[in-house]
Amino acid sequence: KAGVTQTPRYLIKTRGQQVTLSCSPISGHRSVSWYQQTPGQGLQFLFEYFSETQRNKGNFPGRFSGRQFSNSRSEMNVSTLELGDSALYLCASSWSRQHANTGELFFGEGSRLTVL
Amino acid sequence: TQLLEQSPQFLSIQEGENLTVYCNSSSVFSSLQWYRQEPGEGPVLLVTVVTGGEVKKLKRLTFQFGDARKDSSLHITAAQPGDTGLYLCAGARGGTASKLTFGTGTRLQVTL
């Protein structure tokens, strides 16, 4: 059974640009969550999608957005990139919102974004 | 505000030693998870504990959830180099909230 797939794995952008990251959840998983991981702040929740609807959102500015498609695949977008957006962006999927709620998350390997 | 504090932050031990990692909070969680993350990979779920006082064992790893569901510990017996990694605790609040609050992390290195 394929795991959570994130693309691209690595990317470099400059300040002011925008970036789109993609996540394909485990087959059958309908809940997709996004987290940002940095050395200073650790793992912080960005948002969660279920059935193509954003169900929960963390404390990030509006430059961070996402969406989910009918096949449960998800994308997140960061506009007007800042140096502080450099981080590992992790996508996690789970069977249902209940499983996401109890922390039974399956993470991808992440997309490492560097902003210069 | 960091709701889950882990200690120690770093731990370097030799193979065969025992260790305990602590995860503490002033908040109550409906469940608590432990993950291990290796360089270049995403976190991998090790265990979920949901009942106050619950103890779960996974081979050489023992997990305990505090009676008040505010804290947890991870004990590793006879550590091996393969245990090296970043250990993260994460708490869930229950209800309709689907986001996890992650701990500050404990980086463990086990050497031969």
GROMACS .gro file of C-alpha atoms in nm:
model
  228
    1LYS     CA    1   0.000   0.000   0.000
    2ALA     CA    2   0.155   0.328  -0.109
    3GLY     CA    3   0.218   0.584   0.162
    4VAL     CA    4   0.155   0.956   0.159
    5THR     CA    5   0.332   1.113  -0.137
    6GLN     CA    6   0.447   1.472  -0.138
    7THR     CA    7   0.591   1.665  -0.429
    8PRO     CA    8   0.826   1.828  -0.481
    9ARG     CA    9   1.065   1.699  -0.214
   10TYR     CA   10   1.296   1.999  -0.235
   11LEU     CA   11   1.258   2.344  -0.381
   12ILE     CA   12   1.425   2.680  -0.366
   13LYS     CA   13   1.240   3.006  -0.416
   14THR     CA   14   1.316   3.374  -0.371
   15ARG     CA   15   1.131   3.626  -0.158
   16GLY     CA   16   0.807   3.744  -0.311
   17GLN     CA   17   0.749   3.435  -0.520
   18GLN     CA   18   0.471   3.187  -0.460
   19VAL     CA   19   0.484   2.810  -0.426
   20THR     CA   20   0.241   2.521  -0.457
   21LEU     CA   21   0.299   2.191  -0.280
   22SER     CA   22   0.112   1.872  -0.354
   23CYS     CA   23   0.006   1.580  -0.136
   24SER     CA   24  -0.147   1.247  -0.235
   25PRO     CA   25  -0.290   1.067   0.069
   26ILE     CA   26  -0.297   0.696   0.130
   27SER     CA   27  -0.567   0.536  -0.081
   28GLY     CA   28  -0.897   0.549   0.106
   29HIS     CA   29  -0.789   0.823   0.344
   30ARG     CA   30  -1.015   1.123   0.324
   31SER     CA   31  -0.865   1.361   0.578
   32VAL     CA   32  -0.552   1.556   0.487
   33SER     CA   33  -0.368   1.784   0.729
   34TRP     CA   34  -0.073   2.011   0.667
   35TYR     CA   35   0.200   2.099   0.918
   36GLN     CA   36   0.499   2.329   0.906
   37GLN     CA   37   0.818   2.212   1.078
   38THR     CA   38   1.102   2.448   1.165
   39PRO     CA   39   1.393   2.410   1.409
   40GLY     CA   40   1.269   2.699   1.621
   41GLN     CA   41   0.894   2.637   1.630
   42GLY     CA   42   0.875   2.262   1.581
   43LEU     CA   43   0.566   2.119   1.416
   44GLN     CA   44   0.278   2.361   1.379
   45PHE     CA   45  -0.065   2.288   1.237
   46LEU     CA   46  -0.157   2.472   0.919
   47PHE     CA   47  -0.497   2.333   0.815
   48GLU     CA   48  -0.704   2.021   0.765
   49TYR     CA   49  -0.924   1.923   0.474
   50PHE     CA   50  -1.197   1.665   0.459
   51SER     CA   51  -1.436   1.609   0.171
   52GLU     CA   52  -1.292   1.904  -0.017
   53THR     CA   53  -1.370   2.142   0.270
   54GLN     CA   54  -1.131   2.312   0.509
   55ARG     CA   55  -1.237   2.190   0.853
   56ASN     CA   56  -0.979   2.351   1.075
   57LYS     CA   57  -0.712   2.616   1.042
   58GLY     CA   58  -0.404   2.703   1.244
   59ASN     CA   59  -0.264   3.044   1.325
   60PHE     CA   60  -0.096   3.127   0.999
   61PRO     CA   61  -0.144   3.436   0.782
   62GLY     CA   62  -0.371   3.438   0.480
   63ARG     CA   63  -0.070   3.390   0.252
   64PHE     CA   64  -0.102   3.022   0.338
   65SER     CA   65  -0.391   2.852   0.166
   66GLY     CA   66  -0.491   2.509   0.054
   67ARG     CA   67  -0.750   2.300  -0.117
   68GLN     CA   68  -0.857   1.941  -0.156
   69PHE     CA   69  -0.982   1.772  -0.467
   70SER     CA   70  -1.253   1.510  -0.509
   71ASN     CA   71  -0.993   1.232  -0.513
   72SER     CA   72  -0.867   1.356  -0.170
   73ARG     CA   73  -0.542   1.488  -0.313
   74SER     CA   74  -0.449   1.820  -0.159
   75GLU     CA   75  -0.240   2.121  -0.245
   76MET     CA   76  -0.114   2.405  -0.033
   77ASN     CA   77  -0.003   2.739  -0.164
   78VAL     CA   78   0.213   3.005  -0.007
   79SER     CA   79   0.209   3.345  -0.175
   80THR     CA   80   0.454   3.634  -0.138
   81LEU     CA   81   0.717   3.414   0.020
   82GLU     CA   82   0.920   3.543   0.312
   83LEU     CA   83   1.253   3.419   0.445
   84GLY     CA   84   1.075   3.283   0.752
   85ASP     CA   85   0.867   3.051   0.536
   86SER     CA   86   1.171   2.829   0.490
   87ALA     CA   87   1.065   2.502   0.648
   88LEU     CA   88   0.974   2.140   0.599
   89TYR     CA   89   0.607   2.121   0.502
   90LEU     CA   90   0.450   1.793   0.603
   91CYS     CA   91   0.127   1.645   0.483
   92ALA     CA   92  -0.054   1.381   0.686
   93SER     CA   93  -0.356   1.170   0.602
   94SER     CA   94  -0.597   0.966   0.806
   95TRP     CA   95  -0.905   0.750   0.753
   96SER     CA   96  -1.148   0.999   0.887
   97ARG     CA   97  -1.174   1.316   1.090
   98GLN     CA   98  -1.215   1.098   1.398
   99HIS     CA   99  -0.881   0.931   1.332
  100ALA     CA  100  -0.721   1.267   1.259
  101ASN     CA  101  -0.861   1.384   1.588
  102THR     CA  102  -0.703   1.100   1.784
  103GLY     CA  103  -0.371   1.160   1.616
  104GLU     CA  104  -0.358   0.853   1.400
  105LEU     CA  105  -0.185   1.038   1.124
  106PHE     CA  106   0.032   0.903   0.848
  107PHE     CA  107   0.289   1.155   0.737
  108GLY     CA  108   0.462   1.199   0.405
  109GLU     CA  109   0.833   1.268   0.377
  110GLY     CA  110   0.771   1.639   0.340
  111SER     CA  111   0.858   1.916   0.101
  112ARG     CA  112   1.161   2.114   0.208
  113LEU     CA  113   1.124   2.476   0.101
  114THR     CA  114   1.414   2.718   0.109
  115VAL     CA  115   1.341   3.087   0.054
  116LEU     CA  116   1.639   3.303  -0.045
  117THR     CA  117   0.275   2.935   2.334
  118GLN     CA  118   0.420   2.586   2.349
  119LEU     CA  119   0.163   2.369   2.520
  120LEU     CA  120   0.368   2.049   2.531
  121GLU     CA  121   0.717   2.061   2.675
  122GLN     CA  122   0.949   1.769   2.625
  123SER     CA  123   1.259   1.691   2.825
  124PRO     CA  124   1.537   1.642   2.771
  125GLN     CA  125   1.582   1.827   2.442
  126PHE     CA  126   1.890   1.625   2.350
  127LEU     CA  127   2.010   1.289   2.468
  128SER     CA  128   2.326   1.108   2.365
  129ILE     CA  129   2.371   0.761   2.512
  130GLN     CA  130   2.553   0.439   2.443
  131GLU     CA  131   2.398   0.121   2.320
  132GLY     CA  132   2.244  -0.081   2.600
  133GLU     CA  133   2.155   0.211   2.824
  134ASN     CA  134   1.802   0.291   2.938
  135LEU     CA  135   1.638   0.629   2.899
  136THR     CA  136   1.316   0.816   2.969
  137VAL     CA  137   1.168   1.106   2.776
  138TYR     CA  138   0.903   1.325   2.935
  139CYS     CA  139   0.618   1.519   2.779
  140ASN     CA  140   0.443   1.768   3.006
  141SER     CA  141   0.155   2.010   2.974
  142SER     CA  142  -0.078   2.215   3.187
  143SER     CA  143  -0.362   2.121   2.954
  144VAL     CA  144  -0.571   1.806   2.945
  145PHE     CA  145  -0.567   1.601   2.628
  146SER     CA  146  -0.819   1.343   2.513
  147SER     CA  147  -0.538   1.135   2.368
  148LEU     CA  148  -0.167   1.157   2.328
  149GLN     CA  149   0.058   1.015   2.062
  150TRP     CA  150   0.427   0.951   2.030
  151TYR     CA  151   0.600   0.978   1.694
  152ARG     CA  152   0.957   0.914   1.583
  153GLN     CA  153   1.108   1.111   1.300
  154GLU     CA  154   1.430   1.023   1.121
  155PRO     CA  155   1.631   1.271   0.912
  156GLY     CA  156   1.472   1.342   0.577
  157GLU     CA  157   1.149   1.164   0.664
  158GLY     CA  158   0.813   1.247   0.813
  159PRO     CA  159   0.711   1.146   1.167
  160VAL     CA  160   0.598   0.786   1.214
  161LEU     CA  161   0.332   0.706   1.470
  162LEU     CA  162   0.456   0.479   1.750
  163VAL     CA  163   0.160   0.466   1.986
  164THR     CA  164  -0.164   0.633   2.093
  165VAL     CA  165  -0.271   0.645   2.458
  166VAL     CA  166  -0.621   0.757   2.550
  167THR     CA  167  -0.691   0.657   2.911
  168GLY     CA  168  -0.539   0.827   3.215
  169GLY     CA  169  -0.282   0.597   3.373
  170GLU     CA  170  -0.262   0.380   3.062
  171VAL     CA  171   0.063   0.196   2.996
  172LYS     CA  172   0.148   0.053   2.655
  173LYS     CA  173   0.450  -0.151   2.559
  174LEU     CA  174   0.599  -0.178   2.214
  175LYS     CA  175   0.894  -0.418   2.234
  176ARG     CA  176   1.160  -0.222   2.427
  177LEU     CA  177   0.950   0.096   2.440
  178THR     CA  178   0.708   0.165   2.726
  179PHE     CA  179   0.463   0.452   2.705
  180GLN     CA  180   0.264   0.591   2.995
  181PHE     CA  181  -0.018   0.845   3.001
  182GLY     CA  182  -0.050   1.045   3.321
  183ASP     CA  183  -0.353   0.992   3.544
  184ALA     CA  184  -0.473   1.345   3.475
  185ARG     CA  185  -0.404   1.312   3.101
  186LYS     CA  186  -0.170   1.610   3.108
  187ASP     CA  187   0.162   1.432   3.073
  188SER     CA  188   0.325   1.125   2.929
  189SER     CA  189   0.655   0.944   2.932
  190LEU     CA  190   0.845   0.720   2.695
  191HIS     CA  191   1.094   0.473   2.840
  192ILE     CA  192   1.338   0.284   2.620
  193THR     CA  193   1.514  -0.021   2.758
  194ALA     CA  194   1.853  -0.128   2.625
  195ALA     CA  195   1.869   0.139   2.355
  196GLN     CA  196   2.002   0.046   2.013
  197PRO     CA  197   2.150   0.264   1.736
  198GLY     CA  198   1.828   0.208   1.541
  199ASP     CA  199   1.643   0.404   1.810
  200THR     CA  200   1.823   0.720   1.703
  201GLY     CA  201   1.587   0.993   1.591
  202LEU     CA  202   1.362   1.279   1.695
  203TYR     CA  203   1.088   1.173   1.935
  204LEU     CA  204   0.774   1.385   1.934
  205CYS     CA  205   0.473   1.373   2.159
  206ALA     CA  206   0.147   1.516   2.030
  207GLY     CA  207  -0.180   1.583   2.205
  208ALA     CA  208  -0.532   1.584   2.070
  209ARG     CA  209  -0.811   1.780   2.234
  210GLY     CA  210  -1.109   1.580   2.121
  211GLY     CA  211  -1.443   1.717   2.007
  212THR     CA  212  -1.442   1.852   1.656
  213ALA     CA  213  -1.087   1.978   1.674
  214SER     CA  214  -0.871   1.786   1.434
  215LYS     CA  215  -0.539   1.953   1.489
  216LEU     CA  216  -0.264   1.809   1.701
  217THR     CA  217  -0.039   2.004   1.933
  218PHE     CA  218   0.314   1.875   1.901
  219GLY     CA  219   0.579   1.878   2.169
  220THR     CA  220   0.914   2.049   2.141
  221GLY     CA  221   1.086   1.722   2.055
  222THR     CA  222   1.366   1.511   2.201
  223ARG     CA  223   1.658   1.430   1.979
  224LEU     CA  224   1.809   1.094   2.074
  225GLN     CA  225   2.142   0.961   1.955
  226VAL     CA  226   2.248   0.609   2.043
  227THR     CA  227   2.608   0.520   1.972
  228LEU     CA  228   2.789   0.187   1.971
   0.00000   0.00000   0.00000
